[in-house]
Tab-separated table of C-alpha atoms and ligand atoms in Angstrom:
chain	number	residue	atom	x	y	z
A	1001	MET	CA	58.973	92.199	-171.623
A	1002	LYS	CA	58.250	90.352	-174.850
A	1003	THR	CA	61.767	88.581	-174.325
A	1004	ILE	CA	61.531	85.588	-172.151
A	1005	ILE	CA	64.651	84.781	-170.640
A	1006	GLU	CA	65.767	81.451	-169.255
A	1007	PRO	CA	65.235	81.032	-166.025
A	1008	PHE	CA	68.094	79.454	-164.090
A	1009	ARG	CA	72.009	80.508	-164.329
A	1010	ILE	CA	74.175	77.811	-165.064
A	1011	LYS	CA	76.912	76.873	-162.494
A	1012	SER	CA	78.327	73.761	-164.046
A	1013	VAL	CA	79.020	73.629	-168.115
A	1014	GLU	CA	79.680	70.711	-170.242
A	1015	PRO	CA	82.251	71.265	-173.048
A	1016	ILE	CA	81.246	70.808	-176.783
A	1017	ARG	CA	84.279	70.065	-178.948
A	1018	MET	CA	84.397	71.769	-182.084
A	1019	THR	CA	84.549	69.476	-185.309
A	1020	THR	CA	84.997	71.134	-189.023
A	1021	ARG	CA	83.078	69.542	-191.991
A	1022	ALA	CA	85.880	67.400	-193.528
A	1023	GLU	CA	85.760	65.735	-189.704
A	1024	ARG	CA	82.155	65.374	-189.999
A	1025	GLU	CA	81.798	64.223	-193.238
A	1026	GLN	CA	84.133	61.106	-192.239
A	1027	CYS	CA	82.811	60.403	-189.157
A	1028	ILE	CA	79.045	60.525	-190.983
A	1029	GLU	CA	80.613	57.858	-193.755
A	1030	GLN	CA	81.985	55.601	-190.783
A	1031	ALA	CA	78.535	55.610	-189.440
A	1032	HIS	CA	77.328	54.652	-192.523
A	1033	TYR	CA	75.336	57.589	-192.688
A	1034	ASN	CA	72.926	56.443	-189.511
A	1035	LEU	CA	72.886	59.200	-186.717
A	1036	PHE	CA	72.338	56.901	-184.350
A	1037	ASN	CA	75.812	55.258	-184.974
A	1038	LEU	CA	77.501	58.737	-184.182
A	1039	HIS	CA	79.872	59.123	-181.258
A	1040	ALA	CA	77.909	61.597	-179.196
A	1041	ASP	CA	81.454	63.887	-178.848
A	1042	ASP	CA	81.395	64.079	-182.471
A	1043	VAL	CA	77.990	66.133	-182.352
A	1044	LEU	CA	77.952	69.738	-181.334
A	1045	ILE	CA	74.369	70.269	-180.796
A	1046	ASP	CA	72.168	67.161	-180.340
A	1047	LEU	CA	68.584	67.091	-180.896
A	1048	LEU	CA	68.116	63.533	-181.018
A	1049	THR	CA	66.212	63.444	-178.610
A	1050	ASP	CA	64.704	65.108	-175.281
A	1051	SER	CA	64.233	62.065	-173.313
A	1052	GLY	CA	66.882	61.767	-170.561
A	1053	THR	CA	68.673	64.413	-171.664
A	1054	SER	CA	67.411	67.162	-169.502
A	1055	SER	CA	70.270	69.178	-167.435
A	1056	MET	CA	69.282	68.357	-163.368
A	1057	SER	CA	69.096	71.482	-161.150
A	1058	ALA	CA	71.650	72.488	-158.167
A	1059	ARG	CA	68.424	71.159	-156.027
A	1060	GLN	CA	68.324	67.811	-157.939
A	1061	TRP	CA	72.303	67.264	-157.590
A	1062	GLY	CA	71.461	67.799	-153.587
A	1063	GLY	CA	68.852	65.807	-153.877
A	1064	VAL	CA	70.915	62.940	-155.038
A	1065	MET	CA	73.414	63.030	-152.143
A	1066	GLU	CA	70.468	62.596	-149.728
A	1067	GLY	CA	69.188	59.204	-151.814
A	1068	ASN	CA	69.102	56.270	-149.455
A	1069	GLU	CA	69.842	53.184	-150.780
A	1070	ALA	CA	67.748	50.669	-148.311
A	1071	TYR	CA	66.592	47.716	-150.360
A	1072	ALA	CA	63.304	47.878	-149.172
A	1073	GLY	CA	61.105	51.096	-147.932
A	1074	SER	CA	63.798	53.758	-148.259
A	1075	PRO	CA	62.943	57.136	-147.255
A	1076	SER	CA	63.737	58.182	-150.849
A	1077	PHE	CA	60.408	56.100	-152.178
A	1078	TYR	CA	58.264	57.500	-149.799
A	1079	ARG	CA	59.594	60.911	-150.783
A	1080	PHE	CA	58.639	59.987	-154.673
A	1081	GLU	CA	55.298	58.506	-153.826
A	1082	LYS	CA	53.988	61.982	-151.779
A	1083	ALA	CA	55.538	63.987	-155.282
A	1084	VAL	CA	53.931	61.825	-157.309
A	1085	LYS	CA	50.757	61.715	-155.831
A	1086	ASP	CA	50.606	65.258	-155.033
A	1087	LEU	CA	50.121	65.181	-158.819
A	1088	MET	CA	48.568	61.973	-159.868
A	1089	PRO	CA	46.417	61.132	-157.175
A	1090	PHE	CA	46.665	57.194	-158.315
A	1091	LYS	CA	46.521	54.309	-155.251
A	1092	TYR	CA	48.911	52.338	-156.316
A	1093	LEU	CA	52.369	53.625	-157.672
A	1094	VAL	CA	55.321	51.146	-159.020
A	1095	PRO	CA	58.573	52.651	-160.181
A	1096	THR	CA	60.546	51.380	-163.307
A	1097	HIS	CA	63.614	51.817	-164.940
A	1098	GLN	CA	61.968	54.098	-167.781
A	1099	GLY	CA	59.285	54.033	-169.490
A	1100	ARG	CA	58.674	51.218	-171.475
A	1101	ALA	CA	59.190	48.968	-169.057
A	1102	ALA	CA	56.107	50.214	-167.023
A	1103	GLU	CA	53.885	49.548	-170.442
A	1104	ASN	CA	55.878	46.303	-170.609
A	1105	ILE	CA	55.060	44.978	-166.974
A	1106	LEU	CA	51.232	46.777	-167.791
A	1107	PHE	CA	50.634	45.016	-171.211
A	1108	THR	CA	51.924	41.610	-169.784
A	1109	VAL	CA	49.174	41.650	-167.022
A	1110	VAL	CA	46.422	43.310	-169.049
A	1111	LEU	CA	46.625	42.349	-172.207
A	1112	LYS	CA	45.883	38.866	-173.728
A	1113	GLU	CA	46.400	37.699	-177.803
A	1114	GLY	CA	43.830	39.457	-180.276
A	1115	ALA	CA	42.789	42.661	-177.851
A	1116	CYS	CA	43.021	46.158	-178.931
A	1117	VAL	CA	44.438	49.111	-177.070
A	1118	PRO	CA	43.120	52.431	-178.906
A	1119	ASN	CA	44.953	55.919	-178.387
A	1120	ASN	CA	45.401	58.892	-179.891
A	1121	THR	CA	48.634	58.011	-181.088
A	1122	HIS	CA	50.538	55.316	-179.764
A	1123	PHE	CA	54.509	56.077	-179.002
A	1124	ASP	CA	56.797	53.122	-181.181
A	1125	THR	CA	57.810	51.305	-177.572
A	1126	THR	CA	53.648	51.348	-176.418
A	1127	ARG	CA	52.723	50.106	-180.016
A	1128	ALA	CA	55.996	47.272	-179.716
A	1129	ASN	CA	54.679	46.366	-176.163
A	1130	VAL	CA	50.805	46.027	-177.096
A	1131	GLU	CA	51.695	44.273	-180.347
A	1132	ALA	CA	54.260	41.863	-178.038
A	1133	GLN	CA	51.458	40.767	-176.268
A	1134	GLY	CA	49.392	39.667	-179.760
A	1135	ALA	CA	47.065	42.484	-179.681
A	1136	GLU	CA	46.452	45.544	-181.380
A	1137	ALA	CA	47.544	49.515	-181.174
A	1138	ILE	CA	45.594	51.314	-182.662
A	1139	ASP	CA	45.755	55.451	-183.756
A	1140	LEU	CA	42.622	57.629	-183.586
A	1141	VAL	CA	43.675	60.980	-183.537
A	1142	ILE	CA	41.704	63.474	-185.343
A	1143	PRO	CA	41.752	64.469	-188.597
A	1144	GLU	CA	43.709	67.653	-187.970
A	1145	GLY	CA	46.402	66.060	-185.820
A	1146	LEU	CA	47.322	64.050	-189.313
A	1147	ASP	CA	47.486	67.603	-191.404
A	1148	PRO	CA	50.843	69.350	-191.050
A	1149	ASP	CA	49.237	73.169	-191.821
A	1150	SER	CA	46.468	72.602	-189.440
A	1151	GLU	CA	46.644	75.224	-186.656
A	1152	HIS	CA	44.290	73.336	-184.644
A	1153	PRO	CA	45.060	74.042	-180.579
A	1154	PHE	CA	45.280	70.842	-179.727
A	1155	LYS	CA	45.852	68.581	-182.785
A	1156	GLY	CA	46.700	65.670	-180.415
A	1157	ASN	CA	42.959	64.990	-179.542
A	1158	MET	CA	41.390	62.071	-180.111
A	1159	ASP	CA	38.832	61.462	-182.257
A	1160	ILE	CA	35.292	60.843	-179.733
A	1161	GLY	CA	33.775	59.633	-182.623
A	1162	ALA	CA	35.619	57.036	-184.115
A	1163	LEU	CA	36.290	55.857	-180.420
A	1164	GLU	CA	32.978	55.134	-180.245
A	1165	GLN	CA	33.023	53.735	-183.233
A	1166	PHE	CA	35.701	51.576	-182.848
A	1167	ILE	CA	34.556	49.806	-179.496
A	1168	GLU	CA	30.956	49.266	-181.316
A	1169	GLN	CA	32.340	47.459	-183.995
A	1170	HIS	CA	35.429	45.432	-182.304
A	1171	GLY	CA	33.221	45.224	-178.928
A	1172	VAL	CA	33.816	46.126	-175.578
A	1173	GLN	CA	35.266	42.334	-174.108
A	1174	ASN	CA	38.062	42.815	-177.022
A	1175	ILE	CA	39.273	46.393	-175.253
A	1176	PRO	CA	41.059	45.594	-171.754
A	1177	MET	CA	42.066	49.414	-171.676
A	1178	CYS	CA	42.219	52.593	-173.914
A	1179	MET	CA	45.080	55.246	-173.505
A	1180	ILE	CA	45.519	58.475	-174.388
A	1181	THR	CA	49.174	59.937	-175.037
A	1182	VAL	CA	49.875	63.898	-173.614
A	1183	THR	CA	51.589	65.334	-175.643
A	1184	ASN	CA	51.104	63.454	-178.520
A	1185	ASN	CA	54.756	62.422	-179.451
A	1186	SER	CA	54.394	60.792	-182.687
A	1187	GLY	CA	51.955	63.593	-183.715
A	1188	GLY	CA	54.379	66.606	-183.546
A	1189	GLY	CA	54.355	66.632	-179.571
A	1190	GLN	CA	50.721	68.478	-179.477
A	1191	PRO	CA	48.604	68.729	-177.005
A	1192	VAL	CA	45.250	67.288	-175.660
A	1193	SER	CA	42.247	69.451	-174.531
A	1194	MET	CA	40.435	69.055	-171.190
A	1195	GLU	CA	37.960	68.768	-172.834
A	1196	ASN	CA	39.003	66.096	-175.026
A	1197	ILE	CA	40.030	64.315	-171.846
A	1198	ARG	CA	37.135	64.502	-170.193
A	1199	ALA	CA	35.190	63.172	-173.319
A	1200	THR	CA	37.551	60.397	-173.726
A	1201	ARG	CA	36.630	59.590	-170.255
A	1202	ALA	CA	32.961	59.752	-170.720
A	1203	VAL	CA	33.306	56.941	-173.800
A	1204	CYS	CA	35.047	55.056	-171.860
A	1205	ASP	CA	32.755	55.379	-168.410
A	1206	ARG	CA	29.956	54.464	-171.108
A	1207	TYR	CA	31.688	51.398	-171.729
A	1208	GLY	CA	33.432	50.549	-168.290
A	1209	ILE	CA	36.845	50.408	-170.602
A	1210	PRO	CA	39.688	52.196	-168.106
A	1211	LEU	CA	41.246	54.915	-169.208
A	1212	PHE	CA	45.548	55.184	-168.705
A	1213	ILE	CA	47.236	58.611	-169.382
A	1214	ASP	CA	50.784	57.877	-171.566
A	1215	ALA	CA	52.046	60.688	-168.777
A	1216	CYS	CA	55.799	61.573	-170.671
A	1217	ARG	CA	55.174	65.121	-171.502
A	1218	PHE	CA	52.170	65.848	-168.882
A	1219	ALA	CA	53.346	69.123	-167.624
A	1220	GLU	CA	54.173	70.792	-171.047
A	1221	ASN	CA	50.173	69.508	-172.165
A	1222	ALA	CA	48.924	71.370	-169.190
A	1223	TRP	CA	50.692	74.702	-170.168
A	1224	PHE	CA	49.066	73.942	-173.281
A	1225	ILE	CA	45.762	73.842	-171.800
A	1226	LYS	CA	46.119	77.057	-169.241
A	1227	THR	CA	47.314	79.193	-171.750
A	1228	ARG	CA	44.997	77.782	-174.998
A	1229	GLU	CA	42.282	76.251	-173.229
A	1230	PRO	CA	39.156	78.967	-172.103
A	1231	GLY	CA	38.830	78.526	-168.568
A	1232	TYR	CA	42.319	77.479	-167.782
A	1233	ALA	CA	44.103	80.480	-167.475
A	1234	ASP	CA	43.269	81.255	-163.968
A	1235	LYS	CA	44.596	77.824	-162.529
A	1236	SER	CA	47.524	76.782	-161.699
A	1237	VAL	CA	49.659	74.336	-163.675
A	1238	ARG	CA	49.580	71.775	-160.525
A	1239	GLU	CA	45.602	72.086	-160.488
A	1240	ILE	CA	45.241	71.697	-164.076
A	1241	VAL	CA	47.327	68.415	-163.790
A	1242	GLN	CA	45.692	67.327	-161.152
A	1243	GLU	CA	42.356	67.565	-162.701
A	1244	MET	CA	43.825	65.753	-166.076
A	1245	PHE	CA	44.596	63.129	-163.918
A	1246	SER	CA	41.303	62.298	-162.014
A	1247	TYR	CA	39.964	61.523	-165.190
A	1248	ALA	CA	42.060	58.024	-165.503
A	1249	ASP	CA	41.995	54.959	-164.101
A	1250	GLY	CA	46.052	55.289	-164.179
A	1251	CYS	CA	49.300	56.033	-165.915
A	1252	THR	CA	52.935	55.114	-167.538
A	1253	MET	CA	55.398	57.756	-167.265
A	1254	SER	CA	58.632	58.367	-168.482
A	1255	ALA	CA	60.682	60.478	-165.930
A	1256	LYS	CA	63.169	60.888	-168.793
A	1257	LYS	CA	61.287	63.571	-169.864
A	1258	ASP	CA	58.549	65.837	-167.642
A	1259	ALA	CA	60.436	64.923	-164.428
A	1260	LEU	CA	63.705	66.319	-165.313
A	1261	VAL	CA	65.643	63.415	-164.808
A	1262	ASN	CA	68.589	61.213	-167.262
A	1263	MET	CA	66.693	58.184	-166.203
A	1264	GLY	CA	63.407	56.667	-164.457
A	1265	GLY	CA	59.832	55.881	-164.594
A	1266	TRP	CA	56.381	54.500	-163.114
A	1267	LEU	CA	53.393	52.963	-163.306
A	1268	ALA	CA	50.306	53.701	-161.548
A	1269	MET	CA	46.701	52.950	-161.109
A	1270	ASN	CA	43.542	52.420	-158.812
A	1271	ASN	CA	43.020	48.976	-160.034
A	1272	GLU	CA	43.685	46.926	-156.993
A	1273	ASP	CA	44.071	43.201	-158.931
A	1274	TRP	CA	46.133	44.860	-161.633
A	1275	ALA	CA	48.750	46.401	-158.897
A	1276	VAL	CA	49.244	43.432	-156.724
A	1277	GLU	CA	49.778	41.753	-160.006
A	1278	CYS	CA	52.718	44.029	-161.992
A	1279	ARG	CA	53.949	44.303	-158.429
A	1280	ASN	CA	54.891	40.794	-158.938
A	1281	ARG	CA	56.039	40.871	-162.152
A	1282	LEU	CA	58.279	44.180	-161.217
A	1283	ILE	CA	60.226	41.989	-158.865
A	1284	LEU	CA	60.756	39.501	-161.338
A	1285	THR	CA	62.390	41.956	-163.659
A	1286	GLU	CA	62.893	45.775	-162.399
A	1287	GLY	CA	63.373	45.377	-158.635
A	1288	PHE	CA	61.539	45.247	-155.036
A	1289	ALA	CA	58.446	47.391	-155.010
A	1290	THR	CA	59.963	50.174	-153.268
A	1291	TYR	CA	62.210	51.203	-156.018
A	1292	GLY	CA	61.992	49.242	-159.183
A	1293	GLY	CA	64.551	49.555	-161.257
A	1294	LEU	CA	66.003	52.612	-160.009
A	1295	SER	CA	68.515	54.286	-157.412
A	1296	GLY	CA	67.454	55.654	-153.927
A	1297	ARG	CA	69.207	58.768	-155.630
A	1298	ASP	CA	66.924	58.859	-158.218
A	1299	LEU	CA	63.856	58.985	-156.777
A	1300	GLU	CA	65.432	61.666	-154.749
A	1301	ALA	CA	65.727	63.579	-158.287
A	1302	ILE	CA	62.706	62.834	-159.775
A	1303	ALA	CA	60.477	63.614	-156.461
A	1304	ILE	CA	62.568	67.068	-157.083
A	1305	GLY	CA	61.962	67.214	-160.511
A	1306	LEU	CA	58.361	66.981	-160.448
A	1307	ASP	CA	58.060	69.806	-158.181
A	1308	GLU	CA	60.353	72.013	-160.810
A	1309	VAL	CA	58.455	71.033	-163.866
A	1310	VAL	CA	54.914	72.516	-162.743
A	1311	ASP	CA	57.170	75.691	-162.472
A	1312	GLU	CA	55.081	78.766	-164.358
A	1313	ASP	CA	58.245	80.620	-165.163
A	1314	TYR	CA	60.092	77.287	-166.356
A	1315	LEU	CA	57.074	76.000	-168.253
A	1316	ARG	CA	56.906	79.281	-169.829
A	1317	TYR	CA	60.304	79.872	-171.248
A	1318	ARG	CA	60.122	75.700	-172.443
A	1319	ILE	CA	57.239	76.281	-174.665
A	1320	ALA	CA	58.135	79.512	-175.777
A	1321	SER	CA	62.096	78.087	-176.607
A	1322	THR	CA	60.373	75.532	-179.232
A	1323	ALA	CA	57.921	77.746	-180.776
A	1324	TYR	CA	60.812	80.282	-181.309
A	1325	VAL	CA	63.118	77.730	-183.009
A	1326	ALA	CA	59.734	77.179	-185.105
A	1327	GLU	CA	58.594	80.427	-186.027
A	1328	HIS	CA	62.252	81.321	-186.811
A	1329	LEU	CA	62.009	78.286	-189.198
A	1330	ALA	CA	59.173	79.268	-190.553
A	1331	ALA	CA	60.093	83.091	-191.451
A	1332	GLU	CA	62.363	81.755	-193.722
A	1333	GLY	CA	60.006	79.931	-195.338
A	1334	VAL	CA	61.016	76.352	-193.958
A	1335	PRO	CA	58.196	73.811	-193.808
A	1336	THR	CA	57.437	72.661	-190.835
A	1337	MET	CA	54.654	70.811	-188.764
A	1338	ARG	CA	51.944	73.635	-187.416
A	1339	PRO	CA	51.831	74.946	-184.667
A	1340	ALA	CA	55.123	74.151	-182.354
A	1341	GLY	CA	54.791	71.460	-180.470
A	1342	GLY	CA	55.955	71.237	-176.801
A	1343	HIS	CA	59.214	69.174	-176.923
A	1344	ALA	CA	60.311	69.253	-180.516
A	1345	VAL	CA	60.195	71.264	-184.027
A	1346	TYR	CA	59.152	69.042	-186.609
A	1347	ILE	CA	60.905	69.818	-190.322
A	1348	ASP	CA	58.401	68.563	-193.298
A	1349	ALA	CA	61.385	67.120	-194.869
A	1350	ARG	CA	58.955	65.934	-197.898
A	1351	ARG	CA	58.164	69.490	-198.811
A	1352	PHE	CA	61.776	70.655	-198.181
A	1353	ALA	CA	63.200	68.435	-200.455
A	1354	PRO	CA	60.186	67.650	-202.959
A	1355	HIS	CA	63.118	66.234	-205.653
A	1356	ILE	CA	63.286	63.109	-203.078
A	1357	PRO	CA	60.695	60.368	-203.576
A	1358	PRO	CA	59.621	58.694	-200.341
A	1359	LEU	CA	61.426	55.423	-200.965
A	1360	GLN	CA	64.470	57.374	-201.238
A	1361	TYR	CA	64.168	59.002	-197.179
A	1362	PRO	CA	64.209	62.756	-197.804
A	1363	GLY	CA	64.088	62.975	-194.030
A	1364	GLN	CA	67.561	60.684	-193.302
A	1365	SER	CA	69.016	62.944	-196.654
A	1366	LEU	CA	67.637	66.319	-194.467
A	1367	ALA	CA	69.398	64.526	-191.056
A	1368	VAL	CA	72.336	63.499	-192.318
A	1369	GLU	CA	72.737	66.930	-193.999
A	1370	LEU	CA	71.791	69.076	-191.013
A	1371	TYR	CA	74.640	67.058	-189.229
A	1372	LYS	CA	77.480	67.819	-192.430
A	1373	HIS	CA	76.812	71.224	-192.400
A	1374	GLY	CA	76.608	72.186	-188.771
A	1375	GLY	CA	76.997	69.025	-186.522
A	1376	ILE	CA	73.588	69.063	-185.450
A	1377	ARG	CA	71.286	65.975	-184.887
A	1378	GLY	CA	67.723	65.497	-185.489
A	1379	CYS	CA	65.777	62.162	-186.117
A	1380	GLU	CA	64.397	60.877	-189.298
A	1381	ILE	CA	60.732	59.964	-188.529
A	1382	GLY	CA	59.116	59.135	-191.902
A	1383	THR	CA	59.804	55.996	-194.166
A	1384	ALA	CA	63.014	54.835	-192.875
A	1385	MET	CA	61.458	54.360	-189.509
A	1386	PHE	CA	57.991	53.268	-190.789
A	1387	GLY	CA	57.878	52.350	-194.305
A	1388	LEU	CA	58.949	48.300	-193.722
A	1389	ARG	CA	56.168	46.426	-193.928
A	1390	PRO	CA	56.568	42.904	-192.108
A	1391	ASP	CA	56.383	41.028	-195.267
A	1392	GLY	CA	58.919	42.646	-196.532
A	1393	THR	CA	57.506	45.545	-198.828
A	1394	GLU	CA	57.937	49.096	-198.515
A	1395	VAL	CA	55.365	51.901	-198.544
A	1396	ALA	CA	55.714	55.654	-197.919
A	1397	ALA	CA	55.086	56.715	-194.749
A	1398	ASN	CA	51.949	59.327	-193.911
A	1399	LEU	CA	55.284	61.964	-193.300
A	1400	ASP	CA	58.556	62.596	-193.466
A	1401	LEU	CA	59.676	64.581	-190.891
A	1402	VAL	CA	62.882	65.304	-189.387
A	1403	ARG	CA	62.543	65.791	-185.471
A	1404	LEU	CA	64.480	68.435	-183.986
A	1405	ALA	CA	63.662	67.450	-180.090
A	1406	ILE	CA	64.990	70.021	-177.661
A	1407	PRO	CA	66.103	68.688	-174.273
A	1408	ARG	CA	64.886	70.186	-171.461
A	1409	ARG	CA	67.346	73.222	-169.782
A	1410	THR	CA	70.390	72.442	-171.681
A	1411	TYR	CA	70.779	74.589	-174.853
A	1412	THR	CA	70.781	78.490	-174.799
A	1413	GLN	CA	69.650	80.685	-176.961
A	1414	SER	CA	72.450	81.542	-179.078
A	1415	GLN	CA	72.609	77.746	-179.738
A	1416	MET	CA	69.248	77.607	-180.863
A	1417	ASP	CA	70.119	80.963	-183.517
A	1418	TYR	CA	72.947	78.529	-184.683
A	1419	VAL	CA	70.326	75.649	-185.273
A	1420	VAL	CA	67.838	77.966	-186.891
A	1421	GLU	CA	70.686	79.267	-189.526
A	1422	VAL	CA	72.191	76.008	-190.105
A	1423	VAL	CA	68.744	74.808	-190.909
A	1424	HIS	CA	68.449	78.325	-193.268
A	1425	GLU	CA	71.759	77.301	-195.056
A	1426	VAL	CA	70.897	74.313	-196.089
A	1427	PHE	CA	67.614	75.599	-196.837
A	1428	ASP	CA	69.291	77.564	-199.613
A	1429	GLN	CA	70.921	74.730	-200.832
A	1430	ARG	CA	67.978	72.215	-200.811
A	1431	ALA	CA	67.999	70.968	-204.411
A	1432	ASP	CA	71.341	69.798	-203.695
A	1433	LEU	CA	70.121	67.073	-201.265
A	1434	ARG	CA	70.526	63.703	-202.631
A	1435	GLY	CA	68.109	60.266	-202.077
A	1436	MET	CA	69.470	57.667	-200.071
A	1437	LYS	CA	68.958	54.224	-199.640
A	1438	PHE	CA	69.661	51.269	-197.251
A	1439	THR	CA	72.559	49.385	-197.700
A	1440	ARG	CA	71.936	46.985	-194.714
A	1441	GLN	CA	68.939	46.528	-192.832
A	1442	PRO	CA	67.319	44.679	-189.972
A	1443	ARG	CA	63.769	43.390	-190.388
A	1444	ALA	CA	62.312	45.094	-187.500
A	1445	LEU	CA	63.355	48.627	-186.132
A	1446	ARG	CA	65.544	49.239	-189.165
A	1447	HIS	CA	66.482	52.988	-188.326
A	1448	PHE	CA	68.295	51.968	-185.163
A	1449	THR	CA	71.116	50.233	-186.886
A	1450	GLY	CA	70.908	49.931	-190.622
A	1451	HIS	CA	73.278	51.076	-192.813
A	1452	PHE	CA	72.758	54.371	-195.498
A	1453	ASP	CA	74.053	55.306	-198.746
A	1454	TYR	CA	73.263	57.909	-201.163
A	1455	VAL	CA	71.520	56.291	-204.423
A	1456	ASP	CA	73.644	56.662	-207.408
B	919	F0G	N1	55.783	56.874	-174.413
B	919	F0G	C1	56.143	58.480	-175.211
B	919	F0G	C2	54.964	59.021	-175.451
B	919	F0G	C3	57.774	58.393	-175.352
B	919	F0G	O1	57.808	59.776	-176.283
B	919	F0G	C4	58.443	57.641	-175.130
B	919	F0G	C5	59.905	57.992	-175.241
B	919	F0G	C6	58.179	56.662	-173.989
B	919	F0G	C7	56.813	56.397	-174.043
B	919	F0G	C8	59.098	55.512	-173.380
B	919	F0G	O2	59.487	55.958	-172.791
B	919	F0G	O3	61.879	56.042	-173.651
B	919	F0G	O4	61.670	55.875	-171.311
B	919	F0G	O5	61.358	53.687	-172.308
B	919	F0G	N2	60.244	58.513	-176.521
B	919	F0G	C9	61.351	58.912	-176.245
B	919	F0G	C10	61.758	59.768	-177.640
B	919	F0G	C11	62.565	57.871	-176.422
B	919	F0G	O6	62.880	60.418	-178.086
B	919	F0G	O7	60.801	60.244	-178.361
B	919	F0G	P1	61.031	55.435	-172.159
């Protein structure tokens, strides 16, 4: 059969409020043309993020009722611990309320001012948490990872030569840890190969540097390894995941992605000294060691989500559904990052609207038009997000993209057909897209709260 169907039935539904273009024009004007300011009820198909937007299964909702809310030693914690360790067998596990809390605790303990952390590409909260310690976040993805047209099967790979050179130049003593992000979200949701994780580990071993995995989308990454990397086709996803983590000394995780829940995260590691300090820090900022920032019911839902996310029928459908959107957009000539990533499709707005210069935010203009035209909410990842430098000057970002992130198990194929149709219609009228400007902008993370308008 060539049709890959959703491997689930819908048991509970959440109505979508239909809106007209006139209503949406008013909503987005009131939101100062910033999609983060919209009320979610005014959005038809919300592709702002795949984080915390998964639909939970009947089994997970059943688990929620089983949650034990004891302050210390909850059985829900031990079920969570078993589920995590079955996949990621690190010695110490620290639950947190989401990924960035795990990053904050880890970096507070491990990084000193002036330290450097290499990564294939830091996600923006990871970078911000490294920098908050006065340390430097270095991105060392392979050159193919920066080329939207490259069809390299593992565009998220670390540039091993660049990593070695970086360590030689900056000195091991200034590099307390190295990270690798699977899949590489900021680089288009592109996977990292097992061979590359192994090679990164070998470099880290040579210099005695601990390796941590930013594990948010570990199951999607494992599926790409199974389907693209020689030697893995006959291994189970669970075995592949276990091998990936066997090369690391620890991980940070946002359970809002590949644990199929709406809130949660963790930090795991083998280093006992660090773990003791991280736990102390956890108790100060998140909660006691057996719940972190979470309820017992959240821990139950994560434990079950981890079992469901490595199911191969689920992953086959998940990755096919993202590729489906990318292929149908490309078929009509819409420029996208190639090949399709795991959790999102990235439209190349600079090539979509070449008449808009980067400093007039073609990605923002396109994202606003997708909302006005069809009620779709995506996210600009380009000059509006990255173009402002600390000294207040502006430069074009490497790429101007619009990310359409696909929530897990949430939208149907006909809803995705609608998304494709909306993008095609906007593409047909792309000459009408207009440049934008900021009318108000904070100094940092301006894309979240800034106000926009069209240039005159
Ligand atoms: N690391 C990666 C690779 C991420 O994609 C995210 C979140 C985090 C860490 C932080 O996790 O949100 O639980 O604190 N990414 C979301 C996104 C927000 O939309 O890509 P968090």
